Amino acid sequence: MLLAIRVTLSLLTIWLFARCEQPDVIPDVIVQRQDTMTIASLRAYRSNTLPSSILITDAGRAGVFTLVPGGSAADNMGTVLVTSTGKRYQREYTGPASAYWFGVEPSDTDIGPELQLAVNAANEVVIPKGNYTQLTTVRLRSGMSLKAQPGSVLITLPKTYVSLANAIDPSIFLRDVLIEGLSWNVTSQERGTFGTIYIDGPSVANLTVRQCSSTDEMAKDSTNWLTLKIPAGKTAETIVVQNNSVRAKRMGCEIFNHDNHSIYAGKRINVSNNFFHDCHFGISISGTLEGITVASNLVKDCSLFGIEIAGAARSVALVDNQFEGQFDKFLEGSNDGDGNGSVIGGMLISGNRTVGKCQGGVQLFNAGAVNFTKNNFNMSGILEIGHSTKGGMFTENILETSAEKAVICDNSPNNTFNSNRISNETSRANQATFMAYGSSSTGNILINNKLVKGLGGKYYEGVQGGQINASANFDGLGNILQSGVALD
């Protein structure tokens, strides 16, 4: 009996399964038409009848989206929208993408995630006019530009100093990047040394930052505005920093190669037409770098250095820069140690000037055989030449100072001064207008210069073995000064 019951149940089960019919899958039907919807209604759309395109009507995000069968891109609101059944529509557009499409708007408490979506999705992104808040760092990628109309966009950074940075993975190359027209107000109370634009890790090529502005006056700690570090084994080439206006507590612009010893891993660096003010350093370019141009910048009120070139650079030109206000040294050439790090092949320093009288002076400790010409400096400090700077040509400059010396060659030999106006007429205790100091300071030539000294002291003097060969020089009234060799 039990066996019969089991057989009956088995037959009944087979019969029931046979009677069950699987529902037919309704295929998608693509209709060649354009429907009008909002973003919300498209995302909620469930019908299997799919219009080939959708006209989105949301203000500021309007546009035509085309069906992409089999697509897999995530919904980012800006260029890709996905229905509730997983069907994808892609925006049709030419020109730049608006960051607003992706949810970047002034009311957002943190534009970072939405701006990251925009940067990931579009090669050219424009941020519309407005004041924004950013808490999350945006990671840059190759082949992109991020723009705003200069002066129309202000991004406040209350949590992090770093607005834009390279990818976390340092093996990802960063090339062909443009940042243009953005403004930042850094108010973060974070501790550390970073930069509003902070690149440390990848190799970099064709990076341009222009027409931006920034201030970190309300921030807690010392920060840079732009930091570009070239780590060991990496390179950076064709870097342009142009037409920016920046206040930074630490450095306005810092570009350095310290980890690639004796390797010229940084090439073609141009920092020009910028305004850096109220920094510790305005511009600092340091290490084994080549093809450096620092031109037509205005640097004002930097507590340490206005422009610094440090380390064994080569092919360096500092031209037509202006310095205003208070500095320790408004122009600084630093070595990486006692006499090490000479600029290879010398440095061109030409056409630079002070605006009014600057507090501070000029120190060249790594300039090699510098070509120092047509500069006009009115300063409280001196032109100090030393260490690995030697064999330089100093021509057609106007150097005026209230210091007890105007120029000193400190153990620096074979420098020639020709056709300059050198004055410390306003010094209260003139020691010497021109001095060669130290036993290594030999072979210095002083010819055809106008020397104007303060009360007391000498026009030129050799001290502690220093030597000067002077001829055809004259004083402020045009009287010829005695020629000869001045030595201690």
Short mmCIF file of N, CA and C in Angstrom, two decimals, residues 15-72:
data_model
loop_
_atom_site.label_atom_id
_atom_site.label_comp_id
_atom_site.label_asym_id
_atom_site.label_seq_id
_atom_site.Cartn_x
_atom_site.Cartn_y
_atom_site.Cartn_z
N TRP A 15 2.94 15.22 -13.23
CA TRP A 15 1.82 15.83 -13.96
C TRP A 15 1.69 17.33 -13.68
N LEU A 16 1.89 17.69 -12.36
CA LEU A 16 1.79 19.12 -12.01
C LEU A 16 2.89 19.93 -12.68
N PHE A 17 4.14 19.40 -12.69
CA PHE A 17 5.24 20.13 -13.35
C PHE A 17 4.97 20.27 -14.84
N ALA A 18 4.39 19.25 -15.39
CA ALA A 18 4.09 19.30 -16.82
C ALA A 18 3.04 20.36 -17.13
N ARG A 19 2.11 20.53 -16.16
CA ARG A 19 1.05 21.53 -16.35
C ARG A 19 1.54 22.95 -16.16
N CYS A 20 2.67 23.12 -15.37
CA CYS A 20 3.19 24.47 -15.12
C CYS A 20 3.88 25.01 -16.36
N GLU A 21 3.61 26.24 -16.72
CA GLU A 21 4.24 26.88 -17.86
C GLU A 21 5.07 28.07 -17.38
N GLN A 22 6.35 28.11 -17.79
CA GLN A 22 7.20 29.24 -17.46
C GLN A 22 6.72 30.47 -18.22
N PRO A 23 6.65 31.63 -17.51
CA PRO A 23 6.20 32.82 -18.23
C PRO A 23 7.21 33.22 -19.28
N ASP A 24 6.75 33.67 -20.37
CA ASP A 24 7.61 34.14 -21.45
C ASP A 24 8.28 35.45 -21.04
N VAL A 25 9.62 35.58 -21.37
CA VAL A 25 10.35 36.83 -21.14
C VAL A 25 9.95 37.81 -22.22
N ILE A 26 9.50 38.96 -21.78
CA ILE A 26 9.08 39.98 -22.75
C ILE A 26 10.31 40.72 -23.24
N PRO A 27 10.63 40.64 -24.50
CA PRO A 27 11.84 41.30 -25.01
C PRO A 27 11.67 42.82 -25.02
N ASP A 28 12.83 43.48 -24.92
CA ASP A 28 12.81 44.93 -25.07
C ASP A 28 12.45 45.30 -26.49
N VAL A 29 11.70 46.38 -26.59
CA VAL A 29 11.35 46.91 -27.90
C VAL A 29 11.89 48.33 -27.99
N ILE A 30 12.82 48.53 -28.89
CA ILE A 30 13.41 49.87 -29.06
C ILE A 30 12.63 50.60 -30.12
N VAL A 31 12.09 51.74 -29.73
CA VAL A 31 11.26 52.54 -30.63
C VAL A 31 12.05 53.78 -31.03
N GLN A 32 12.13 54.03 -32.31
CA GLN A 32 12.88 55.17 -32.79
C GLN A 32 12.08 56.46 -32.58
N ARG A 33 12.16 56.94 -31.34
CA ARG A 33 11.48 58.18 -31.01
C ARG A 33 12.21 58.84 -29.85
N GLN A 34 11.89 60.06 -29.59
CA GLN A 34 12.50 60.79 -28.47
C GLN A 34 11.42 61.19 -27.50
N ASP A 35 11.51 60.65 -26.28
CA ASP A 35 10.57 61.00 -25.22
C ASP A 35 11.14 62.13 -24.37
N THR A 36 10.27 62.85 -23.71
CA THR A 36 10.68 63.94 -22.83
C THR A 36 10.45 63.51 -21.38
N MET A 37 11.50 63.61 -20.57
CA MET A 37 11.42 63.17 -19.18
C MET A 37 12.32 64.05 -18.30
N THR A 38 12.10 63.91 -16.98
CA THR A 38 13.06 64.44 -16.02
C THR A 38 14.06 63.32 -15.68
N ILE A 39 15.13 63.68 -15.00
CA ILE A 39 16.10 62.66 -14.57
C ILE A 39 15.43 61.64 -13.67
N ALA A 40 14.59 62.12 -12.75
CA ALA A 40 13.92 61.21 -11.82
C ALA A 40 13.00 60.24 -12.54
N SER A 41 12.26 60.75 -13.53
CA SER A 41 11.33 59.86 -14.23
C SER A 41 12.07 58.85 -15.11
N LEU A 42 13.19 59.22 -15.66
CA LEU A 42 13.97 58.26 -16.45
C LEU A 42 14.55 57.17 -15.55
N ARG A 43 15.06 57.57 -14.40
CA ARG A 43 15.61 56.58 -13.48
C ARG A 43 14.53 55.60 -13.00
N ALA A 44 13.28 56.07 -12.91
CA ALA A 44 12.18 55.21 -12.45
C ALA A 44 11.52 54.43 -13.58
N TYR A 45 11.93 54.64 -14.80
CA TYR A 45 11.27 54.04 -15.98
C TYR A 45 11.40 52.52 -15.96
N ARG A 46 10.30 51.77 -16.19
CA ARG A 46 10.31 50.31 -16.10
C ARG A 46 9.81 49.61 -17.37
N SER A 47 9.26 50.33 -18.27
CA SER A 47 8.67 49.71 -19.46
C SER A 47 9.73 49.05 -20.33
N ASN A 48 9.35 47.97 -20.99
CA ASN A 48 10.24 47.29 -21.94
C ASN A 48 10.22 47.96 -23.31
N THR A 49 9.34 48.89 -23.47
CA THR A 49 9.35 49.69 -24.69
C THR A 49 10.27 50.89 -24.45
N LEU A 50 11.40 50.89 -25.14
CA LEU A 50 12.46 51.86 -24.85
C LEU A 50 12.59 52.86 -25.99
N PRO A 51 12.38 54.14 -25.70
CA PRO A 51 12.64 55.15 -26.74
C PRO A 51 14.13 55.20 -27.04
N SER A 52 14.46 55.43 -28.28
CA SER A 52 15.88 55.45 -28.67
C SER A 52 16.62 56.63 -28.06
N SER A 53 15.92 57.69 -27.70
CA SER A 53 16.56 58.82 -27.03
C SER A 53 15.57 59.51 -26.11
N ILE A 54 16.14 60.23 -25.15
CA ILE A 54 15.33 60.93 -24.16
C ILE A 54 15.80 62.38 -24.12
N LEU A 55 14.87 63.31 -24.11
CA LEU A 55 15.18 64.71 -23.88
C LEU A 55 14.95 65.00 -22.40
N ILE A 56 16.05 65.20 -21.66
CA ILE A 56 15.96 65.52 -20.23
C ILE A 56 15.70 67.02 -20.09
N THR A 57 14.75 67.35 -19.20
CA THR A 57 14.30 68.74 -19.10
C THR A 57 14.73 69.45 -17.82
N ASP A 58 15.46 68.78 -16.92
CA ASP A 58 15.87 69.41 -15.67
C ASP A 58 16.70 70.66 -15.94
N ALA A 59 16.35 71.75 -15.27
CA ALA A 59 17.05 73.02 -15.49
C ALA A 59 18.54 72.87 -15.20
N GLY A 60 19.36 73.33 -16.12
CA GLY A 60 20.80 73.26 -15.97
C GLY A 60 21.40 71.93 -16.31
N ARG A 61 20.55 70.90 -16.42
CA ARG A 61 21.03 69.56 -16.76
C ARG A 61 20.32 69.02 -18.00
N ALA A 62 19.62 69.87 -18.69
CA ALA A 62 18.87 69.45 -19.87
C ALA A 62 19.81 68.95 -20.95
N GLY A 63 19.30 68.04 -21.76
CA GLY A 63 20.08 67.52 -22.87
C GLY A 63 19.49 66.24 -23.40
N VAL A 64 20.01 65.79 -24.52
CA VAL A 64 19.55 64.57 -25.16
C VAL A 64 20.44 63.40 -24.74
N PHE A 65 19.79 62.30 -24.29
CA PHE A 65 20.48 61.08 -23.90
C PHE A 65 20.04 59.97 -24.85
N THR A 66 21.01 59.23 -25.38
CA THR A 66 20.74 58.17 -26.35
C THR A 66 20.90 56.80 -25.70
N LEU A 67 20.01 55.88 -26.02
CA LEU A 67 20.06 54.52 -25.48
C LEU A 67 21.34 53.82 -25.93
N VAL A 68 22.00 53.17 -24.96
CA VAL A 68 23.21 52.39 -25.25
C VAL A 68 22.92 50.94 -24.87
N PRO A 69 22.47 50.11 -25.81
CA PRO A 69 22.15 48.71 -25.49
C PRO A 69 23.38 47.97 -24.97
N GLY A 70 23.19 47.25 -23.87
CA GLY A 70 24.28 46.44 -23.33
C GLY A 70 25.36 47.23 -22.62
N GLY A 71 25.15 48.50 -22.37
CA GLY A 71 26.16 49.31 -21.68
C GLY A 71 26.31 48.90 -20.23
N SER A 72 27.45 49.27 -19.65
CA SER A 72 27.71 48.89 -18.26
C SER A 72 28.13 50.07 -17.39
#
